[in-house]
């Protein structure tokens, strides 16, 4: 950690010009001077700790500072004589890290650990001494951020150190809070490093630390880290953006004028609100410039409206949309549906008097603290409340880190450091998360509770959901229903989707090689790759995934008739009557309508009227070409007393004797098989098509129910209905 240092007159000066807060600047200067003077106490506290204590008391008025004082004295005496590469006393680094966390509202335990975070790594202090002096919590946090030695791990030291930190973060998110503050101070003072080392550290910060800051909701740290990385890795774009911001700084600010109007509108409405202009950081300005090509003064910032209660947020929104012209497409409600990293706010945009568009954020003061500091604003998220002890072994994680649970799960099965490091970067590159409700498929034999909410990265497919839900057992997944409709495993899921995974009864089934391309989560890709690597020919299709299998004999796979869906129409019907005098009537073979289906007809050559179900896709195509429908009605009042012909599609898992069992179920309902066809199995699923003669159309519902009860059958539907839109029932 001491390796990331610099001359404060070089890169540090540039960073200060990029808008570091004045209070923080004064605090850092004071810390530097006090550290040179040593730990001489004043009013019971060392000079160097005065500013940290003042900021900490601002957020926590009742904080006990004696522990901080003891931690500082131990850190200062342990690091005494050590210098940073800039020539400053080394103690200035843990003090600066502690000040960063104090500014964000961290509680005393976190600040104590941040003062000591380098002692075990860089001095003779041991973890046992830290535990004896400051307790188990502080010891755990210090151990969590302590690097592994390169002597023992070599090139694997960095990835294994991050693995260690992530595992520790899984038990206490404050570990990563300290690491993020540590990296921020090192990035601020990176200028004395060689350019190649600056670039290496900046890339790791970009690929790993910034995404972690986003996931933990610490936007204040994330924004500054992004700007520091931007300056190192993209100096030309950074210089252009900085010059652009400087140019607009000399011009009147349209957002300031609009903020004044908003204050007046809200005051007149009796809403107590604070309206601020929030400048964008440089990376944000750069992204807006790329998206809009040309910028206006209003694009360099956003308006922030702070209120006391949640209800006030919506009251402000109503007033702004009433008194200003809103940009409807820009509205987002992250209060009703918070982001996965705790973020809550209303987002909107309104048009000013000169036509400028001002993005506006509306939130409570508490929401704002969480938006800036994320998990740090929660204090100690694991402290018992209401004077009661937390249940043994249970910790209600306020960050709801589904991403962290997934990460911790797949890292356990990834011992190789290079694979872990690559997978970690890929996982963190997914910058959004979705929530899917996953219900067990009937008769799938899977383990786990019936129904569960799972978090997935945006863009995840059904393959990812299967492995997140069932782990290695997902090898047997052969399909899914998304929001009640059959879907392929490559289907991309969206936030709020309902998912039912279809699992094969044969545990010998395995994933296809193309699943690797359909999976986005490391857990799924690693599990699939392990399964494929365990086969002699990874490119071969497993049994039941598209090859002929023992599930259906050769005779079963041949059509036993010509009356398939879309074949020639059925013979002339005695069931239906057309509103066209003298016309013969035929029931269409594509949808095989039966009473009491809603039907329509179309005249074809020869004066015949073909009758289709109203839902048949052919009807829409006919209407699109301008064909005029002919009225058709069923003969007789009862409709159900006549024999009829119908085509049914049975979706099932491929297994031996399936055709025989289905045929028996059909015969038990008194129906006769006119023709049958079995498509080749694909992904261990098979589709049977039956054209049947029913003695009575009223028996169709019971026939379909009997077919669905055949083991392995998961859907039976009428021909002519769109497959993806199929619903159970005739």
Short mmCIF file of N, CA and C in Angstrom, two decimals, residues 622-719:
data_model
loop_
_atom_site.label_atom_id
_atom_site.label_comp_id
_atom_site.label_asym_id
_atom_site.label_seq_id
_atom_site.Cartn_x
_atom_site.Cartn_y
_atom_site.Cartn_z
N UNK A 622 -54.39 -13.72 -44.24
CA UNK A 622 -55.43 -13.50 -45.25
C UNK A 622 -55.95 -12.06 -45.20
N UNK A 623 -56.23 -11.60 -43.98
CA UNK A 623 -56.75 -10.24 -43.83
C UNK A 623 -55.74 -9.21 -44.29
N UNK A 624 -54.44 -9.49 -44.06
CA UNK A 624 -53.39 -8.54 -44.46
C UNK A 624 -53.30 -8.40 -45.97
N UNK A 625 -53.68 -9.46 -46.69
CA UNK A 625 -53.62 -9.39 -48.16
C UNK A 625 -54.91 -8.86 -48.77
N UNK A 626 -55.87 -8.51 -47.90
CA UNK A 626 -57.11 -7.93 -48.41
C UNK A 626 -58.21 -8.93 -48.68
N UNK A 627 -58.02 -10.19 -48.34
CA UNK A 627 -59.06 -11.20 -48.55
C UNK A 627 -60.24 -10.93 -47.63
N UNK A 628 -61.44 -11.01 -48.16
CA UNK A 628 -62.63 -10.75 -47.36
C UNK A 628 -63.11 -12.03 -46.68
N UNK A 629 -63.34 -11.99 -45.39
CA UNK A 629 -63.80 -13.20 -44.70
C UNK A 629 -65.26 -13.52 -45.04
N UNK A 630 -65.59 -14.77 -44.89
CA UNK A 630 -66.96 -15.24 -45.10
C UNK A 630 -67.50 -15.71 -43.75
N UNK A 631 -68.71 -15.31 -43.42
CA UNK A 631 -69.30 -15.72 -42.16
C UNK A 631 -69.52 -17.23 -42.11
N UNK A 632 -69.20 -17.83 -40.97
CA UNK A 632 -69.35 -19.27 -40.80
C UNK A 632 -69.95 -19.52 -39.42
N UNK A 633 -70.83 -20.53 -39.33
CA UNK A 633 -71.41 -20.89 -38.04
C UNK A 633 -71.46 -22.41 -37.94
N UNK A 634 -71.48 -22.87 -36.72
CA UNK A 634 -71.59 -24.31 -36.50
C UNK A 634 -73.03 -24.75 -36.71
N UNK A 635 -73.20 -25.94 -37.29
CA UNK A 635 -74.53 -26.47 -37.56
C UNK A 635 -75.15 -26.99 -36.26
N UNK A 636 -76.37 -26.65 -36.00
CA UNK A 636 -77.08 -27.16 -34.83
C UNK A 636 -76.83 -26.31 -33.61
N UNK A 637 -77.71 -26.41 -32.61
CA UNK A 637 -77.61 -25.58 -31.42
C UNK A 637 -76.61 -26.11 -30.43
N UNK A 638 -76.49 -27.44 -30.32
CA UNK A 638 -75.63 -27.99 -29.29
C UNK A 638 -74.18 -27.99 -29.66
N UNK A 639 -73.86 -28.03 -30.91
CA UNK A 639 -72.51 -28.00 -31.43
C UNK A 639 -71.69 -29.23 -31.07
N UNK A 640 -71.90 -29.80 -29.94
CA UNK A 640 -70.98 -30.82 -29.48
C UNK A 640 -71.40 -32.22 -29.82
N UNK A 641 -72.49 -32.44 -30.50
CA UNK A 641 -72.96 -33.79 -30.72
C UNK A 641 -72.43 -34.43 -31.98
N UNK A 642 -71.56 -33.79 -32.73
CA UNK A 642 -71.07 -34.32 -33.98
C UNK A 642 -69.61 -34.74 -33.83
N UNK A 643 -69.21 -35.73 -34.61
CA UNK A 643 -67.81 -36.09 -34.65
C UNK A 643 -67.01 -35.00 -35.33
N UNK A 644 -65.72 -34.92 -34.98
CA UNK A 644 -64.89 -33.87 -35.55
C UNK A 644 -63.44 -34.32 -35.57
N UNK A 645 -62.62 -33.57 -36.31
CA UNK A 645 -61.21 -33.85 -36.41
C UNK A 645 -60.42 -32.67 -35.81
N UNK A 646 -59.36 -32.97 -35.07
CA UNK A 646 -58.57 -31.93 -34.42
C UNK A 646 -57.10 -32.34 -34.43
N UNK A 647 -56.22 -31.34 -34.51
CA UNK A 647 -54.77 -31.60 -34.47
C UNK A 647 -54.21 -31.02 -33.18
N UNK A 648 -53.51 -31.85 -32.42
CA UNK A 648 -52.93 -31.46 -31.14
C UNK A 648 -51.42 -31.61 -31.18
N UNK A 649 -50.73 -30.71 -30.49
CA UNK A 649 -49.28 -30.76 -30.36
C UNK A 649 -48.96 -31.07 -28.90
N UNK A 650 -48.15 -32.10 -28.69
CA UNK A 650 -47.73 -32.49 -27.34
C UNK A 650 -46.25 -32.21 -27.17
N UNK A 651 -45.90 -31.33 -26.20
CA UNK A 651 -44.51 -31.02 -25.88
C UNK A 651 -44.12 -31.88 -24.68
N UNK A 652 -42.99 -32.60 -24.80
CA UNK A 652 -42.65 -33.55 -23.74
C UNK A 652 -41.15 -33.73 -23.65
N UNK A 653 -40.71 -34.30 -22.52
CA UNK A 653 -39.34 -34.75 -22.39
C UNK A 653 -39.19 -36.07 -23.14
N UNK A 654 -38.10 -36.20 -23.87
CA UNK A 654 -37.86 -37.42 -24.62
C UNK A 654 -37.58 -38.57 -23.66
N UNK A 655 -38.34 -39.67 -23.83
CA UNK A 655 -38.13 -40.86 -22.99
C UNK A 655 -38.69 -42.07 -23.72
N UNK A 656 -38.23 -43.27 -23.36
CA UNK A 656 -38.79 -44.47 -23.98
C UNK A 656 -40.28 -44.61 -23.68
N UNK A 657 -41.00 -45.22 -24.63
CA UNK A 657 -42.43 -45.55 -24.51
C UNK A 657 -43.34 -44.33 -24.45
N UNK A 658 -42.81 -43.14 -24.77
CA UNK A 658 -43.66 -41.95 -24.71
C UNK A 658 -44.79 -42.04 -25.72
N UNK A 659 -44.46 -42.45 -26.97
CA UNK A 659 -45.49 -42.53 -28.00
C UNK A 659 -46.58 -43.53 -27.61
N UNK A 660 -46.16 -44.68 -27.06
CA UNK A 660 -47.14 -45.69 -26.66
C UNK A 660 -48.05 -45.17 -25.56
N UNK A 661 -47.47 -44.47 -24.58
CA UNK A 661 -48.28 -43.96 -23.47
C UNK A 661 -49.26 -42.89 -23.93
N UNK A 662 -48.81 -42.02 -24.85
CA UNK A 662 -49.71 -40.99 -25.36
C UNK A 662 -50.83 -41.62 -26.18
N UNK A 663 -50.49 -42.59 -26.99
CA UNK A 663 -51.51 -43.26 -27.81
C UNK A 663 -52.55 -43.93 -26.92
N UNK A 664 -52.09 -44.54 -25.82
CA UNK A 664 -53.02 -45.18 -24.89
C UNK A 664 -53.94 -44.15 -24.24
N UNK A 665 -53.38 -43.00 -23.87
CA UNK A 665 -54.20 -41.94 -23.26
C UNK A 665 -55.25 -41.44 -24.25
N UNK A 666 -54.87 -41.33 -25.52
CA UNK A 666 -55.81 -40.87 -26.54
C UNK A 666 -56.93 -41.89 -26.72
N UNK A 667 -56.55 -43.17 -26.77
CA UNK A 667 -57.55 -44.22 -26.96
C UNK A 667 -58.51 -44.30 -25.78
N UNK A 668 -58.00 -44.02 -24.58
CA UNK A 668 -58.87 -44.09 -23.39
C UNK A 668 -59.96 -43.04 -23.42
N UNK A 669 -59.79 -41.99 -24.22
CA UNK A 669 -60.80 -40.94 -24.33
C UNK A 669 -61.72 -41.15 -25.53
N UNK A 670 -61.57 -42.31 -26.20
CA UNK A 670 -62.46 -42.63 -27.32
C UNK A 670 -62.08 -41.95 -28.61
N UNK A 671 -60.90 -41.33 -28.69
CA UNK A 671 -60.46 -40.66 -29.91
C UNK A 671 -59.65 -41.62 -30.77
N UNK A 672 -59.73 -41.44 -32.09
CA UNK A 672 -58.99 -42.28 -33.03
C UNK A 672 -57.86 -41.47 -33.65
N UNK A 673 -56.68 -42.09 -33.76
CA UNK A 673 -55.52 -41.41 -34.35
C UNK A 673 -55.62 -41.49 -35.87
N UNK A 674 -55.75 -40.35 -36.53
CA UNK A 674 -55.75 -40.29 -37.99
C UNK A 674 -54.33 -40.29 -38.51
N UNK A 675 -53.47 -39.51 -37.88
CA UNK A 675 -52.05 -39.48 -38.25
C UNK A 675 -51.26 -38.99 -37.05
N UNK A 676 -49.97 -39.32 -37.06
CA UNK A 676 -49.08 -38.89 -35.97
C UNK A 676 -47.70 -38.64 -36.54
N UNK A 677 -47.01 -37.65 -35.99
CA UNK A 677 -45.64 -37.34 -36.40
C UNK A 677 -44.84 -36.97 -35.16
N UNK A 678 -43.58 -37.43 -35.12
CA UNK A 678 -42.68 -37.14 -34.00
C UNK A 678 -41.44 -36.46 -34.55
N UNK A 679 -41.20 -35.21 -34.12
CA UNK A 679 -40.01 -34.50 -34.57
C UNK A 679 -38.77 -35.05 -33.86
N UNK A 680 -37.59 -34.96 -34.47
CA UNK A 680 -36.36 -35.41 -33.79
C UNK A 680 -36.17 -34.67 -32.48
N UNK A 681 -35.73 -35.35 -31.43
CA UNK A 681 -35.53 -34.67 -30.13
C UNK A 681 -34.49 -33.56 -30.24
N UNK A 682 -34.69 -32.50 -29.48
CA UNK A 682 -33.74 -31.39 -29.40
C UNK A 682 -33.64 -30.95 -27.95
N UNK A 683 -32.41 -30.90 -27.43
CA UNK A 683 -32.18 -30.55 -26.03
C UNK A 683 -33.06 -31.40 -25.12
N UNK A 684 -33.18 -32.67 -25.48
CA UNK A 684 -33.92 -33.68 -24.72
C UNK A 684 -35.42 -33.38 -24.64
N UNK A 685 -35.88 -32.52 -25.53
CA UNK A 685 -37.32 -32.29 -25.64
C UNK A 685 -37.79 -32.85 -26.99
N UNK A 686 -39.04 -33.25 -27.05
CA UNK A 686 -39.59 -33.82 -28.27
C UNK A 686 -41.00 -33.28 -28.47
N UNK A 687 -41.40 -33.17 -29.73
CA UNK A 687 -42.72 -32.63 -30.06
C UNK A 687 -43.48 -33.66 -30.89
N UNK A 688 -44.65 -34.08 -30.40
CA UNK A 688 -45.52 -35.01 -31.10
C UNK A 688 -46.69 -34.22 -31.70
N UNK A 689 -47.05 -34.55 -32.92
CA UNK A 689 -48.21 -33.94 -33.58
C UNK A 689 -49.21 -35.04 -33.91
N UNK A 690 -50.42 -34.92 -33.39
CA UNK A 690 -51.46 -35.92 -33.60
C UNK A 690 -52.67 -35.26 -34.27
N UNK A 691 -53.14 -35.87 -35.37
CA UNK A 691 -54.45 -35.51 -35.92
C UNK A 691 -55.42 -36.60 -35.50
N UNK A 692 -56.46 -36.20 -34.78
CA UNK A 692 -57.34 -37.15 -34.12
C UNK A 692 -58.79 -36.94 -34.57
N UNK A 693 -59.55 -38.03 -34.57
CA UNK A 693 -60.99 -37.95 -34.81
C UNK A 693 -61.71 -38.18 -33.49
N UNK A 694 -62.51 -37.19 -33.10
CA UNK A 694 -63.26 -37.27 -31.85
C UNK A 694 -64.72 -37.57 -32.16
N UNK A 695 -65.33 -38.50 -31.47
CA UNK A 695 -66.76 -38.76 -31.69
C UNK A 695 -67.63 -37.59 -31.27
N UNK A 696 -67.11 -36.74 -30.36
CA UNK A 696 -67.89 -35.62 -29.86
C UNK A 696 -66.92 -34.49 -29.53
N UNK A 697 -67.13 -33.31 -30.09
CA UNK A 697 -66.23 -32.18 -29.86
C UNK A 697 -66.18 -31.77 -28.40
N UNK A 698 -67.24 -32.08 -27.66
CA UNK A 698 -67.26 -31.69 -26.25
C UNK A 698 -66.23 -32.46 -25.43
N UNK A 699 -65.70 -33.55 -25.98
CA UNK A 699 -64.71 -34.33 -25.26
C UNK A 699 -63.29 -33.82 -25.41
N UNK A 700 -63.08 -32.73 -26.17
CA UNK A 700 -61.72 -32.23 -26.40
C UNK A 700 -61.02 -31.79 -25.12
N UNK A 701 -61.65 -31.04 -24.23
CA UNK A 701 -60.92 -30.63 -23.01
C UNK A 701 -60.44 -31.81 -22.18
N UNK A 702 -61.28 -32.83 -22.00
CA UNK A 702 -60.85 -33.98 -21.20
C UNK A 702 -59.75 -34.76 -21.90
N UNK A 703 -59.77 -34.82 -23.23
CA UNK A 703 -58.70 -35.47 -23.98
C UNK A 703 -57.37 -34.77 -23.74
N UNK A 704 -57.36 -33.44 -23.80
CA UNK A 704 -56.12 -32.69 -23.60
C UNK A 704 -55.61 -32.85 -22.17
N UNK A 705 -56.53 -32.90 -21.20
CA UNK A 705 -56.11 -33.11 -19.82
C UNK A 705 -55.48 -34.48 -19.65
N UNK A 706 -56.07 -35.51 -20.29
CA UNK A 706 -55.51 -36.86 -20.19
C UNK A 706 -54.12 -36.93 -20.79
N UNK A 707 -53.89 -36.23 -21.89
CA UNK A 707 -52.57 -36.24 -22.52
C UNK A 707 -51.54 -35.52 -21.65
N UNK A 708 -51.97 -34.45 -20.98
CA UNK A 708 -51.04 -33.72 -20.12
C UNK A 708 -50.63 -34.53 -18.90
N UNK A 709 -51.46 -35.48 -18.51
CA UNK A 709 -51.15 -36.29 -17.33
C UNK A 709 -50.18 -37.42 -17.63
N UNK A 710 -49.84 -37.62 -18.89
CA UNK A 710 -48.85 -38.64 -19.24
C UNK A 710 -47.49 -38.19 -18.71
N UNK A 711 -46.76 -39.03 -17.97
CA UNK A 711 -45.45 -38.63 -17.44
C UNK A 711 -44.52 -38.11 -18.54
N UNK A 712 -43.90 -36.98 -18.26
CA UNK A 712 -42.97 -36.38 -19.22
C UNK A 712 -43.58 -35.31 -20.09
N UNK A 713 -44.90 -35.26 -20.19
CA UNK A 713 -45.57 -34.26 -21.03
C UNK A 713 -45.75 -32.99 -20.21
N UNK A 714 -45.26 -31.86 -20.73
CA UNK A 714 -45.42 -30.62 -19.99
C UNK A 714 -46.33 -29.61 -20.69
N UNK A 715 -46.83 -29.92 -21.90
CA UNK A 715 -47.79 -29.02 -22.54
C UNK A 715 -48.49 -29.75 -23.67
N UNK A 716 -49.77 -29.46 -23.85
CA UNK A 716 -50.56 -29.93 -24.99
C UNK A 716 -51.35 -28.73 -25.48
N UNK A 717 -51.25 -28.44 -26.77
CA UNK A 717 -51.93 -27.27 -27.31
C UNK A 717 -52.50 -27.57 -28.68
N UNK A 718 -53.42 -26.73 -29.09
CA UNK A 718 -54.06 -26.89 -30.39
C UNK A 718 -53.14 -26.40 -31.49
N UNK A 719 -53.13 -27.06 -32.63
CA UNK A 719 -52.38 -26.59 -33.79
C UNK A 719 -52.99 -25.28 -34.27
#
